Amino acid sequence: MAIIEVNLPSGCTFDPETLNALSNVTHFRRQELKHQNKKLDIYFDFIPKEPETCIYVEAMR
């Protein structure tokens, strides 16, 4: 399992639409919002070397 952590500065929130789109990323397992929705943990079964795995998460003020 592989985990990517994304932390936001104060005053920002994650865009729900881009969070929903994460389920379309290859090998995506689940996501968890923590610390009053300021930290996002994205879990993958694994992240292969090829092809590159890219994620897109948008934040709003």
CSV table of N, CA and C in Angstrom, one decimal, residues 21-58:
chain,number,residue,atom,x,y,z
A,21,ALA,N,-13.3,12.7,-8.0
A,21,ALA,CA,-12.6,12.2,-9.2
A,21,ALA,C,-11.4,11.3,-8.9
A,22,LEU,N,-10.9,11.3,-7.7
A,22,LEU,CA,-9.8,10.4,-7.3
A,22,LEU,C,-10.1,9.0,-7.5
A,23,SER,N,-11.4,8.6,-7.4
A,23,SER,CA,-11.7,7.2,-7.6
A,23,SER,C,-11.4,6.7,-9.0
A,24,ASN,N,-11.2,7.6,-10.0
A,24,ASN,CA,-10.9,7.2,-11.4
A,24,ASN,C,-9.4,7.0,-11.6
A,25,VAL,N,-8.6,7.3,-10.6
A,25,VAL,CA,-7.1,7.1,-10.7
A,25,VAL,C,-6.8,5.7,-10.5
A,26,THR,N,-5.9,5.2,-11.4
A,26,THR,CA,-5.5,3.8,-11.3
A,26,THR,C,-4.9,3.4,-10.0
A,27,HIS,N,-5.3,2.2,-9.5
A,27,HIS,CA,-4.9,1.7,-8.2
A,27,HIS,C,-5.3,2.4,-7.0
A,28,PHE,N,-6.2,3.4,-7.1
A,28,PHE,CA,-6.8,4.1,-6.0
A,28,PHE,C,-7.5,3.2,-5.1
A,29,ARG,N,-7.4,3.3,-3.8
A,29,ARG,CA,-8.1,2.5,-2.8
A,29,ARG,C,-9.1,3.3,-2.0
A,30,ARG,N,-8.7,4.4,-1.4
A,30,ARG,CA,-9.6,5.2,-0.6
A,30,ARG,C,-8.9,6.5,-0.2
A,31,GLN,N,-9.7,7.4,0.4
A,31,GLN,CA,-9.2,8.7,0.9
A,31,GLN,C,-9.8,9.0,2.2
A,32,GLU,N,-9.0,9.7,3.0
A,32,GLU,CA,-9.5,10.1,4.4
A,32,GLU,C,-9.2,11.6,4.5
A,33,LEU,N,-10.2,12.3,5.0
A,33,LEU,CA,-10.0,13.7,5.4
A,33,LEU,C,-9.8,13.8,6.9
A,34,LYS,N,-8.7,14.5,7.3
A,34,LYS,CA,-8.4,14.6,8.8
A,34,LYS,C,-8.2,16.0,9.2
A,35,HIS,N,-8.1,16.3,10.5
A,35,HIS,CA,-7.7,17.6,11.0
A,35,HIS,C,-8.6,18.7,10.5
A,36,GLN,N,-9.9,18.5,10.7
A,36,GLN,CA,-10.9,19.5,10.2
A,36,GLN,C,-10.8,19.8,8.7
A,37,ASN,N,-10.7,18.7,8.0
A,37,ASN,CA,-10.6,18.7,6.5
A,37,ASN,C,-9.4,19.5,6.0
A,38,LYS,N,-8.3,19.6,6.7
A,38,LYS,CA,-7.1,20.3,6.3
A,38,LYS,C,-6.1,19.3,5.8
A,39,LYS,N,-6.2,18.0,6.1
A,39,LYS,CA,-5.3,17.0,5.7
A,39,LYS,C,-6.0,15.9,4.9
A,40,LEU,N,-5.4,15.6,3.8
A,40,LEU,CA,-6.0,14.5,2.9
A,40,LEU,C,-5.0,13.4,2.8
A,41,ASP,N,-5.4,12.2,3.2
A,41,ASP,CA,-4.6,11.0,3.0
A,41,ASP,C,-5.2,10.2,1.8
A,42,ILE,N,-4.4,9.9,0.8
A,42,ILE,CA,-4.9,9.2,-0.4
A,42,ILE,C,-4.2,7.8,-0.4
A,43,TYR,N,-4.9,6.8,-0.4
A,43,TYR,CA,-4.4,5.4,-0.3
A,43,TYR,C,-4.5,4.7,-1.7
A,44,PHE,N,-3.4,4.1,-2.0
A,44,PHE,CA,-3.3,3.3,-3.3
A,44,PHE,C,-2.9,1.9,-3.0
A,45,ASP,N,-3.4,0.9,-3.8
A,45,ASP,CA,-2.9,-0.5,-3.6
A,45,ASP,C,-1.4,-0.5,-3.8
A,46,PHE,N,-0.9,0.2,-4.8
A,46,PHE,CA,0.5,0.4,-5.1
A,46,PHE,C,0.6,1.5,-6.2
A,47,ILE,N,1.8,2.1,-6.3
A,47,ILE,CA,2.1,3.1,-7.3
A,47,ILE,C,3.2,2.5,-8.2
A,48,PRO,N,2.9,2.1,-9.5
A,48,PRO,CA,3.9,1.5,-10.4
A,48,PRO,C,4.8,2.6,-10.9
A,49,LYS,N,6.0,2.1,-11.3
A,49,LYS,CA,7.0,3.0,-11.9
A,49,LYS,C,6.5,3.5,-13.3
A,50,GLU,N,5.9,2.6,-14.1
A,50,GLU,CA,5.4,2.9,-15.4
A,50,GLU,C,4.0,2.4,-15.5
A,51,PRO,N,3.0,3.2,-16.1
A,51,PRO,CA,3.1,4.6,-16.4
A,51,PRO,C,3.1,5.4,-15.1
A,52,GLU,N,3.4,6.7,-15.3
A,52,GLU,CA,3.4,7.6,-14.1
A,52,GLU,C,2.0,7.7,-13.6
A,53,THR,N,1.9,7.8,-12.3
A,53,THR,CA,0.6,8.0,-11.6
A,53,THR,C,0.5,9.5,-11.2
A,54,CYS,N,-0.5,10.2,-11.7
A,54,CYS,CA,-0.7,11.6,-11.4
A,54,CYS,C,-2.1,11.8,-10.8
A,55,ILE,N,-2.1,12.6,-9.8
A,55,ILE,CA,-3.4,13.0,-9.1
A,55,ILE,C,-3.6,14.5,-9.2
A,56,TYR,N,-4.8,14.9,-9.2
A,56,TYR,CA,-5.2,16.3,-9.2
A,56,TYR,C,-6.2,16.6,-8.1
A,57,VAL,N,-5.8,17.4,-7.2
A,57,VAL,CA,-6.7,17.8,-6.1
A,57,VAL,C,-6.7,19.3,-6.1
A,58,GLU,N,-7.9,19.9,-6.1
A,58,GLU,CA,-8.0,21.3,-6.1
A,58,GLU,C,-8.5,21.8,-4.7
